[in-house]
């Protein structure tokens, strides 16, 4: 069980740590590769007085469960810090003991990186850091808070708002670190774009505040790759007045039974949104079964219902669709509930799922031949797969590309047009089928045989080092490496896709790359990539039970908007 946490201040805590560092000489060394070789006594003597749980204790199992049930990692220890000083102490201990240190905010990492992505990490579970303080337009949010808690607080304290994803249980730590897209992003930017400063514990155990005027290079790196540089204990955001009127909509499309008809429909969608006003946030979402592909257009419009109807009526008619609902809201939190399909503040974690996902970032209209090839694969092959799956194309642009300079952060896809997610899960959380990864991989490559960009909040550990470095960070990678060498030269904050120090070569073993696929069927290839739930009730306690044939709602939690909700990362 967790030990008791002292509240006697940082001086006593540092005396414990200093005594350990001076007089403790662990006789057993730690191996990063796969298993914990450092004795519990050595770890515990450094973490004295912190709230810690270890393998074998009754509380450890619940705190060490990956959101993606396909993966299973065993941390050396999980610490629940109750203060920034606690975080400083655990980082100091991790560095001394040569344990890779990772942080967990909401715990939704597709790859289980909040548990280390390998066995033997020292995990900082930030769920007890819950302070939120609004001062003027700025709000300081500790990273134990989840999106629903922040949204509720801001609305209740002055009708304020931030742009972010729709799953209320996603943590602010990772969501902000890698982007933070949601329906309001085309109006107000990504969540990271609202960050004014970040309080972060560095590899040497000290805390600094990073901003445009203090540690500006670190601030740049945090907005795009924060978990590689430290543990962000709080973000300060610049909030906005919540929209006075908004529309949540759902447009049903006909079932597609041929690649040609599907490709034609998607081509019309992308042409329409390519010139759409920033007030429109719209996704093309679809899933398939043996009867074909069911699809929908879903999202928000920031304006009146009548203006929305006028805007989309021609598209709906061309696609032979129907507006299932277009509900107008003046209460921002009610719009968020409509987007996410559940209340903003609920108890308990998101239920785990068994899944694998890929993402793709595009920067312009896709050509007809690519769409035809993609449609043929979906209709002729994917709909017959022994997994549940969905795909979604989210519209970027608007404020994301026009209101924020590309050099303001290390986020590499400022000029993105559409961001796709291809998501497959085992049915009823059964072991993941042996061919399931191949289905999702080909769902991507049939559309884009040589992808150049991916979204890191849909973290994909199946990518090679060269692939994830180029697809997530592009030309920013060289500068990110330099900043890593400056702030974390000993690579304390390390997980399989953390920014390497300097020009560091790939040191991952196959075991590290692939992780432990707890629920995989023997013989499954690929790496430790997460896969989503499929068609069973409330995979993320988000939406009611549905079927892929009706597509009235998807029970998934995405880094986007209705009817999906999810966001995930190393935290």
C-alpha positions as semicolon CSV with decimal commas, in nm:
position;residue;x (nm);y (nm);z (nm)
1;X;0,000;0,000;0,000
2;X;0,104;0,361;-0,031
3;X;0,310;0,494;0,256
4;X;0,211;0,806;0,443
5;X;0,324;1,144;0,311
6;X;0,486;1,393;0,544
7;X;0,388;1,760;0,519
8;X;0,685;1,902;0,711
9;X;0,812;2,095;0,412
10;X;1,091;2,060;0,163
11;X;1,380;2,100;0,414
12;X;1,311;1,772;0,590
13;X;1,248;1,598;0,257
14;X;1,581;1,716;0,119
15;X;1,762;1,606;0,436
16;X;1,633;1,252;0,377
17;X;1,744;1,267;0,016
18;X;2,084;1,419;0,095
19;X;2,153;1,154;0,358
20;X;2,065;0,883;0,110
21;X;2,282;1,026;-0,166
22;X;2,580;1,062;0,070
23;X;2,566;0,729;0,249
24;X;2,371;0,482;0,037
25;X;2,567;0,264;-0,202
26;X;2,334;0,022;-0,379
27;X;2,517;-0,300;-0,445
28;X;2,284;-0,404;-0,722
29;X;2,266;-0,205;-1,042
30;X;1,964;-0,120;-1,253
31;X;1,928;-0,237;-1,611
32;X;1,703;-0,019;-1,830
33;X;1,657;-0,291;-2,084
34;X;1,381;-0,498;-1,936
35;X;1,361;-0,576;-1,565
36;X;1,411;-0,414;-1,228
37;X;1,749;-0,517;-1,086
38;X;1,765;-0,247;-0,821
39;X;1,650;-0,361;-0,479
40;X;1,330;-0,220;-0,336
41;X;1,525;-0,131;-0,022
42;X;1,758;0,093;-0,222
43;X;1,466;0,268;-0,392
44;X;1,260;0,298;-0,076
45;X;1,546;0,445;0,128
46;X;1,570;0,731;-0,123
47;X;1,195;0,784;-0,151
48;X;1,147;0,789;0,227
49;X;0,835;0,979;0,337
50;X;0,688;0,992;-0,015
51;X;0,362;0,823;-0,109
52;X;0,490;0,515;-0,295
53;X;0,356;0,182;-0,410
54;X;0,568;-0,111;-0,529
55;X;0,512;-0,429;-0,733
56;X;0,342;-0,689;-0,521
57;X;0,147;-0,446;-0,305
58;X;-0,231;-0,448;-0,319
59;X;-0,253;-0,090;-0,446
60;X;0,007;-0,135;-0,718
61;X;-0,217;-0,325;-0,958
62;X;-0,478;-0,051;-0,994
63;X;-0,217;0,224;-1,029
64;X;-0,013;0,034;-1,287
65;X;-0,287;-0,052;-1,536
66;X;-0,226;0,079;-1,885
67;X;-0,516;0,245;-2,064
68;X;-0,433;0,020;-2,357
69;X;-0,495;-0,332;-2,226
70;X;-0,280;-0,477;-2,501
71;X;0,023;-0,349;-2,311
72;X;0,158;-0,430;-1,968
73;X;0,458;-0,270;-1,797
74;X;0,588;-0,302;-1,442
75;X;0,736;0,018;-1,301
76;X;1,004;-0,002;-1,033
77;X;0,779;0,218;-0,821
78;X;0,488;0,456;-0,858
79;X;0,497;0,776;-0,656
80;X;0,195;0,998;-0,589
81;X;0,347;1,337;-0,512
82;X;0,128;1,580;-0,321
83;X;0,350;1,882;-0,379
84;X;0,609;2,020;-0,619
85;X;0,872;1,941;-0,354
86;X;0,769;1,575;-0,370
87;X;0,822;1,581;-0,747
88;X;1,166;1,735;-0,699
89;X;1,262;1,460;-0,455
90;X;1,147;1,173;-0,673
91;X;1,330;1,313;-0,976
92;X;1,648;1,350;-0,770
93;X;1,617;0,990;-0,653
94;X;1,543;0,860;-1,002
95;X;1,848;1,038;-1,142
96;X;2,075;0,904;-0,869
97;X;1,944;0,550;-0,897
98;X;1,961;0,567;-1,279
99;X;1,593;0,484;-1,313
100;X;1,415;0,633;-1,615
101;X;1,168;0,888;-1,481
102;X;0,828;0,936;-1,646
103;X;0,515;1,128;-1,549
104;X;0,152;1,030;-1,572
105;X;-0,118;1,296;-1,588
106;X;-0,447;1,151;-1,714
107;X;-0,298;0,809;-1,790
108;X;-0,429;0,779;-2,147
109;X;-0,103;0,719;-2,335
110;X;-0,177;0,495;-2,631
111;X;0,164;0,336;-2,580
112;X;0,167;0,312;-2,202
113;X;0,447;0,568;-2,180
114;X;0,299;0,708;-1,859
115;X;0,414;0,377;-1,710
116;X;0,752;0,399;-1,881
117;X;0,692;0,207;-2,203
118;X;0,936;-0,049;-2,059
119;X;0,966;-0,228;-1,726
120;X;1,153;-0,062;-1,442
121;X;1,064;0,307;-1,469
122;X;1,005;0,542;-1,178
123;X;0,655;0,682;-1,234
124;X;0,532;1,017;-1,104
125;X;0,154;0,984;-1,089
126;X;0,043;1,347;-1,080
127;X;-0,323;1,284;-1,000
128;X;-0,297;1,447;-0,657
129;X;-0,175;1,782;-0,797
130;X;-0,517;1,943;-0,836
131;X;-0,485;2,317;-0,775
132;X;-0,648;2,557;-1,023
133;X;-0,613;2,933;-0,975
134;X;-0,768;3,197;-1,202
135;X;-0,622;3,548;-1,193
136;X;-0,758;3,787;-1,451
137;X;-0,753;3,607;-1,786
138;X;-0,474;3,366;-1,683
139;X;-0,531;3,036;-1,507
140;X;-0,266;2,822;-1,338
141;X;-0,356;2,454;-1,369
142;X;-0,161;2,178;-1,197
143;X;-0,114;1,877;-1,422
144;X;-0,311;1,636;-1,206
145;X;-0,624;1,804;-1,338
146;X;-0,820;1,653;-1,624
147;X;-0,989;1,849;-1,901
148;X;-1,339;1,823;-1,761
149;X;-1,229;1,965;-1,426
150;X;-1,057;2,261;-1,590
151;X;-1,350;2,337;-1,820
152;X;-1,597;2,326;-1,531
153;X;-1,380;2,552;-1,314
154;X;-1,333;2,810;-1,588
155;X;-1,704;2,826;-1,669
156;X;-1,798;2,855;-1,303
157;X;-1,541;3,130;-1,243
158;X;-1,631;3,385;-1,504
159;X;-1,759;3,199;-1,812
160;X;-1,406;3,142;-1,940
161;X;-1,291;2,872;-2,185
162;X;-0,992;2,704;-2,348
163;X;-0,960;2,504;-2,672
164;X;-0,904;2,136;-2,600
165;X;-1,017;1,784;-2,682
166;X;-1,353;1,646;-2,582
167;X;-1,273;1,354;-2,351
168;X;-1,317;1,503;-2,002
169;X;-1,089;1,245;-1,836
170;X;-0,784;1,321;-2,048
171;X;-0,505;1,482;-1,846
172;X;-0,381;1,836;-1,902
173;X;-0,018;1,723;-1,886
174;X;0,019;1,517;-2,200
175;X;-0,268;1,678;-2,390
176;X;-0,101;2,018;-2,374
177;X;0,248;1,881;-2,433
178;X;0,189;1,748;-2,784
179;X;-0,074;1,986;-2,920
180;X;-0,419;1,958;-2,769
181;X;-0,665;1,979;-3,058
182;X;-1,039;2,015;-3,017
183;X;-1,345;2,167;-3,184
184;X;-1,262;2,518;-3,067
185;X;-0,906;2,502;-3,204
186;X;-0,990;2,653;-3,543
187;X;-1,114;2,956;-3,350
188;X;-0,858;2,974;-3,070
189;X;-0,561;2,750;-3,152
190;X;-0,433;2,433;-2,990
191;X;-0,431;2,408;-2,612
192;X;-0,051;2,452;-2,617
193;X;-0,102;2,785;-2,796
194;X;-0,276;2,921;-2,486
195;X;0,023;2,841;-2,261
196;X;0,184;3,150;-2,109
197;X;0,434;2,968;-1,889
198;X;0,509;2,626;-1,742
199;X;0,645;2,528;-1,401
200;X;0,870;2,229;-1,457
201;X;1,095;2,008;-1,247
202;X;1,423;1,950;-1,428
203;X;1,657;1,650;-1,428
204;X;1,868;1,797;-1,147
205;X;1,565;1,810;-0,917
206;X;1,516;2,186;-0,929
207;X;1,208;2,374;-1,046
208;X;1,202;2,658;-1,296
209;X;0,935;2,861;-1,468
210;X;0,973;2,853;-1,844
211;X;0,821;3,122;-2,062
212;X;0,907;3,340;-2,359
213;X;1,132;3,552;-2,133
214;X;1,264;3,288;-1,892
215;X;1,426;2,973;-2,031
216;X;1,274;3,046;-2,375
217;X;1,447;2,752;-2,542
218;X;1,303;2,513;-2,283
219;X;0,962;2,678;-2,319
220;X;0,974;2,619;-2,694
221;X;1,058;2,251;-2,640
222;X;0,791;2,199;-2,374
223;X;0,524;2,310;-2,621
224;X;0,553;2,002;-2,837
225;X;0,766;1,751;-2,644
226;X;0,744;1,829;-2,271
227;X;0,779;1,478;-2,123
228;X;1,135;1,452;-2,260
229;X;1,257;1,757;-2,066
230;X;1,108;1,741;-1,722
231;X;0,789;1,702;-1,525
232;X;0,554;1,992;-1,582
233;X;0,376;2,048;-1,252
234;X;0,154;2,331;-1,377
235;X;0,065;2,516;-1,694
236;X;-0,043;2,878;-1,700
237;X;-0,296;2,935;-1,978
238;X;-0,440;3,252;-2,125
239;X;-0,815;3,189;-2,120
240;X;-1,087;3,324;-2,346
241;X;-1,443;3,438;-2,302
242;X;-1,656;3,131;-2,374
243;X;-1,850;3,150;-2,703
244;X;-2,195;3,300;-2,655
245;X;-2,363;3,065;-2,901
246;X;-2,248;2,735;-3,053
247;X;-2,394;2,442;-3,243
248;X;-2,326;2,073;-3,195
249;X;-2,417;1,884;-3,512
250;X;-2,436;1,537;-3,656
251;X;-2,488;1,470;-4,027
252;X;-2,571;1,114;-4,130
253;X;-2,435;0,990;-4,462
254;X;-2,550;0,692;-4,671
255;X;-2,380;0,355;-4,647
256;X;-2,097;0,309;-4,897
257;X;-2,058;-0,030;-5,063
258;X;-1,802;0,059;-5,329
259;X;-1,465;0,227;-5,319
260;X;-1,573;0,474;-5,586
261;X;-1,874;0,609;-5,397
262;X;-1,677;0,638;-5,075
263;X;-1,390;0,819;-5,251
264;X;-1,632;1,059;-5,418
265;X;-1,794;1,144;-5,085
266;X;-1,464;1,204;-4,910
267;X;-1,336;1,411;-5,202
268;X;-1,641;1,636;-5,170
269;X;-1,590;1,666;-4,794
270;X;-1,227;1,771;-4,823
271;X;-1,301;2,020;-5,100
272;X;-1,577;2,177;-4,889
273;X;-1,377;2,210;-4,566
274;X;-1,068;2,332;-4,753
275;X;-1,234;2,674;-4,787
276;X;-1,466;2,658;-4,487
277;X;-1,473;2,949;-4,241
278;X;-1,290;2,903;-3,913
279;X;-1,623;2,898;-3,729
280;X;-1,676;2,544;-3,861
281;X;-1,512;2,244;-3,696
282;X;-1,602;1,930;-3,890
283;X;-1,475;1,573;-3,899
284;X;-1,545;1,294;-4,147
285;X;-1,583;0,979;-3,936
286;X;-1,661;0,627;-4,043
287;X;-1,651;0,260;-3,954
288;X;-1,725;-0,059;-4,141
289;X;-1,871;-0,405;-4,124
290;X;-1,960;-0,672;-4,376
291;X;-2,245;-0,458;-4,510
292;X;-2,022;-0,167;-4,607
293;X;-1,906;0,163;-4,460
294;X;-2,124;0,384;-4,247
295;X;-2,013;0,746;-4,220
296;X;-2,101;1,076;-4,061
297;X;-1,995;1,439;-4,047
298;X;-1,980;1,570;-3,694
299;X;-1,852;1,870;-3,505
300;X;-1,931;2,222;-3,389
301;X;-2,021;2,553;-3,547
302;X;-1,945;2,869;-3,352
303;X;-2,241;3,081;-3,449
304;X;-2,615;3,043;-3,492
305;X;-2,798;2,732;-3,606
306;X;-2,948;2,918;-3,901
307;X;-2,605;3,024;-4,024
308;X;-2,482;2,668;-3,988
309;X;-2,772;2,527;-4,190
310;X;-2,711;2,778;-4,466
311;X;-2,341;2,690;-4,473
312;X;-2,373;2,312;-4,501
313;X;-2,701;2,262;-4,687
314;X;-2,533;2,229;-5,028
315;X;-2,283;1,973;-4,899
316;X;-2,553;1,769;-4,729
317;X;-2,759;1,761;-5,046
318;X;-2,466;1,657;-5,264
319;X;-2,377;1,374;-5,027
320;X;-2,739;1,259;-5,002
321;X;-2,710;1,300;-4,627
322;X;-2,938;1,432;-4,356
323;X;-2,883;1,652;-4,053
324;X;-2,964;1,422;-3,764
325;X;-2,933;1,705;-3,518
326;X;-2,801;2,059;-3,495
327;X;-2,846;2,177;-3,138
328;X;-2,773;2,534;-3,033
329;X;-2,608;2,607;-2,695
330;X;-2,543;2,921;-2,496
331;X;-2,396;2,725;-2,203
332;X;-2,038;2,627;-2,293
333;X;-2,026;2,332;-2,055
334;X;-2,344;2,184;-2,204
335;X;-2,184;2,202;-2,547
336;X;-1,881;2,017;-2,409
337;X;-2,107;1,747;-2,263
338;X;-2,278;1,713;-2,602
339;X;-1,938;1,684;-2,770
340;X;-1,804;1,424;-2,531
341;X;-2,115;1,228;-2,447
342;X;-2,061;1,229;-2,070
343;X;-2,055;1,467;-1,777
344;X;-1,742;1,677;-1,743
345;X;-1,659;1,559;-1,391
346;X;-1,712;1,194;-1,302
347;X;-1,539;0,956;-1,065
348;X;-1,301;0,678;-1,156
349;X;-1,056;0,631;-1,443
350;X;-1,142;0,558;-1,802
351;X;-1,201;0,185;-1,855
352;X;-0,908;0,020;-2,036
353;X;-0,932;-0,102;-2,394
354;X;-0,736;-0,331;-2,624
355;X;-0,634;-0,140;-2,933
356;X;-0,386;-0,026;-3,199
357;X;-0,383;0,306;-3,385
358;X;-0,208;0,498;-3,659
359;X;-0,226;0,863;-3,756
360;X;-0,158;1,070;-4,065
361;X;-0,118;1,444;-4,112
362;X;-0,192;1,587;-4,457
363;X;-0,126;1,938;-4,578
364;X;-0,339;1,969;-4,891
365;X;-0,616;1,799;-5,085
366;X;-0,567;1,428;-5,145
367;X;-0,570;1,326;-5,511
368;X;-0,845;1,115;-5,663
369;X;-0,625;0,810;-5,728
370;X;-0,519;0,795;-5,361
371;X;-0,878;0,822;-5,244
372;X;-0,989;0,552;-5,489
373;X;-0,712;0,316;-5,374
374;X;-0,805;0,384;-5,012
375;X;-1,176;0,333;-5,074
376;X;-1,115;0,003;-5,252
377;X;-0,909;-0,128;-4,959
378;X;-1,171;-0,024;-4,706
379;X;-1,464;-0,178;-4,895
380;X;-1,291;-0,490;-5,026
381;X;-1,072;-0,581;-4,729
382;X;-1,103;-0,373;-4,412
383;X;-1,477;-0,426;-4,362
384;X;-1,415;-0,801;-4,336
385;X;-1,144;-0,775;-4,068
386;X;-1,180;-0,952;-3,736
387;X;-1,149;-0,628;-3,541
388;X;-1,373;-0,335;-3,472
389;X;-1,235;-0,020;-3,629
390;X;-1,308;0,337;-3,711
391;X;-1,128;0,622;-3,885
392;X;-1,168;0,995;-3,861
393;X;-1,032;1,297;-4,047
394;X;-1,025;1,614;-3,837
395;X;-1,008;1,958;-3,995
396;X;-0,720;2,178;-3,881
397;X;-0,636;2,525;-4,015
398;X;-0,808;2,843;-3,906
399;X;-0,641;2,991;-3,599
400;X;-0,403;2,694;-3,572
401;X;-0,218;2,797;-3,885
402;X;-0,295;3,168;-3,915
403;X;-0,286;3,307;-3,561
404;X;0,027;3,140;-3,423
405;X;0,374;3,147;-3,572
406;X;0,535;2,813;-3,652
407;X;0,842;2,915;-3,453
408;X;0,640;2,967;-3,133
409;X;0,657;2,599;-3,039
410;X;0,818;2,269;-3,134
411;X;0,485;2,143;-3,271
412;X;0,577;2,060;-3,629
413;X;0,238;2,055;-3,805
414;X;0,121;2,413;-3,780
415;X;0,008;2,409;-4,146
416;X;-0,183;2,079;-4,126
417;X;-0,502;2,048;-4,328
418;X;-0,648;1,713;-4,217
419;X;-0,531;1,487;-3,934
420;X;-0,643;1,124;-3,964
421;X;-0,667;0,856;-3,703
422;X;-0,709;0,488;-3,794
423;X;-0,813;0,295;-3,487
424;X;-0,883;-0,074;-3,439
425;X;-0,968;-0,276;-3,131
426;X;-1,044;-0,629;-3,036
427;X;-1,410;-0,698;-2,991
428;X;-1,525;-0,714;-2,629
429;X;-1,165;-0,651;-2,514
430;X;-1,058;-0,998;-2,627
431;X;-0,691;-1,064;-2,717
432;X;-0,595;-0,859;-3,018
433;X;-0,621;-1,062;-3,342
434;X;-0,298;-1,160;-3,513
435;X;-0,390;-0,975;-3,833
436;X;-0,532;-0,666;-3,662
437;X;-0,221;-0,451;-3,689
438;X;-0,182;-0,531;-4,055
439;X;-0,538;-0,412;-4,121
440;X;-0,476;-0,076;-3,954
441;X;-0,133;-0,034;-4,113
442;X;-0,278;-0,092;-4,460
443;X;-0,566;0,142;-4,384
444;X;-0,298;0,410;-4,364
445;X;-0,066;0,297;-4,644
446;X;-0,349;0,244;-4,893
447;X;-0,414;0,617;-4,859
448;X;-0,055;0,735;-4,815
449;X;0,210;0,472;-4,904
450;X;0,497;0,687;-4,773
451;X;0,359;0,902;-4,489
452;X;0,571;1,197;-4,382
453;X;0,381;1,333;-4,082
454;X;0,190;1,192;-3,784
455;X;0,026;1,338;-3,474
456;X;0,216;1,263;-3,149
457;X;-0,095;1,278;-2,930
458;X;-0,192;0,955;-3,108
459;X;0,147;0,814;-3,012
460;X;0,250;0,517;-3,226
461;X;0,534;0,303;-3,089
462;X;0,537;0,087;-3,402
463;X;0,726;0,364;-3,580
464;X;1,102;0,327;-3,606
465;X;1,321;0,591;-3,447
466;X;1,380;0,764;-3,778
467;X;1,007;0,752;-3,855
468;X;0,875;0,898;-3,531
469;X;1,146;1,161;-3,511
470;X;1,072;1,286;-3,862
471;X;0,694;1,236;-3,860
472;X;0,634;1,392;-3,518
473;X;0,896;1,666;-3,510
474;X;1,023;1,723;-3,865
475;X;1,295;1,985;-3,893
476;X;1,256;2,072;-3,524
477;X;1,431;1,751;-3,424
478;X;1,786;1,889;-3,435
479;X;1,703;2,178;-3,203
480;X;1,507;1,949;-2,972
481;X;1,815;1,726;-2,937
482;X;2,034;2,023;-2,851
483;X;1,792;2,146;-2,584
484;X;1,769;1,793;-2,444
485;X;2,148;1,784;-2,408
486;X;2,138;2,116;-2,226
487;X;1,859;2,040;-1,978
488;X;1,877;1,661;-1,943
489;X;2,229;1,550;-2,047
490;X;2,204;1,222;-1,854
491;X;1,871;1,132;-2,013
492;X;1,679;1,108;-1,686
493;X;1,343;1,156;-1,859
494;X;1,352;0,856;-2,086
495;X;1,093;0,640;-2,259
496;X;1,099;0,462;-2,598
497;X;1,009;0,776;-2,795
498;X;1,168;1,043;-2,579
499;X;1,393;1,299;-2,746
500;X;1,748;1,154;-2,745
501;X;2,042;1,350;-2,612
502;X;2,244;1,518;-2,887
503;X;2,300;1,284;-3,180
504;X;2,222;0,973;-2,980
505;X;2,177;0,654;-3,181
506;X;1,890;0,410;-3,146
507;X;1,953;0,204;-2,831
508;X;1,617;0,030;-2,809
509;X;1,610;-0,346;-2,812
510;X;1,319;-0,526;-2,981
511;X;1,174;-0,584;-2,635
512;X;1,182;-0,215;-2,560
513;X;1,030;-0,120;-2,893
514;X;0,746;-0,365;-2,876
515;X;0,666;-0,368;-2,508
516;X;0,460;-0,643;-2,353
517;X;0,143;-0,708;-2,551
518;X;-0,050;-0,859;-2,266
519;X;-0,363;-0,945;-2,461
520;X;-0,205;-1,017;-2,796
521;X;-0,251;-1,348;-2,968
522;X;0,075;-1,533;-3,009
523;X;0,247;-1,446;-3,332
524;X;0,114;-1,092;-3,364
525;X;0,372;-0,868;-3,524
526;X;0,439;-0,502;-3,468
527;X;0,529;-0,280;-3,178
528;X;0,356;-0,161;-2,864
529;X;0,094;0,052;-3,032
530;X;-0,244;0,098;-2,869
531;X;-0,576;0,003;-3,013
532;X;-0,916;0,133;-2,941
533;X;-1,225;-0,039;-2,803
534;X;-1,498;-0,133;-3,041
535;X;-1,872;-0,129;-3,025
536;X;-1,927;-0,217;-2,665
537;X;-2,080;0,004;-2,406
538;X;-1,891;0,313;-2,304
539;X;-1,537;0,225;-2,392
540;X;-1,430;0,544;-2,223
541;X;-1,754;0,594;-2,032
542;X;-1,827;0,845;-2,302
543;X;-2,119;0,733;-2,509
544;X;-2,399;0,479;-2,508
545;X;-2,375;0,143;-2,674
546;X;-2,391;0,163;-3,050
547;X;-2,328;-0,038;-3,361
548;X;-2,096;0,035;-3,646
549;X;-2,380;-0,001;-3,891
550;X;-2,584;0,285;-3,748
551;X;-2,289;0,512;-3,666
552;X;-2,516;0,728;-3,455
553;X;-2,228;0,760;-3,209
554;X;-1,886;0,613;-3,149
555;X;-1,792;0,508;-2,795
556;X;-1,439;0,638;-2,834
557;X;-1,249;0,918;-2,670
558;X;-1,034;1,118;-2,909
559;X;-0,820;1,428;-2,921
560;X;-1,088;1,599;-3,124
561;X;-1,463;1,636;-3,089
562;X;-1,803;1,469;-3,098
563;X;-1,873;1,190;-3,114
564;X;-1,520;1,082;-3,036
565;X;-1,300;1,166;-2,745
566;X;-0,950;1,047;-2,675
567;X;-0,608;1,205;-2,632
568;X;-0,305;1,049;-2,533
569;X;0,064;1,073;-2,496
570;X;0,351;0,981;-2,276
571;X;0,188;1,129;-1,972
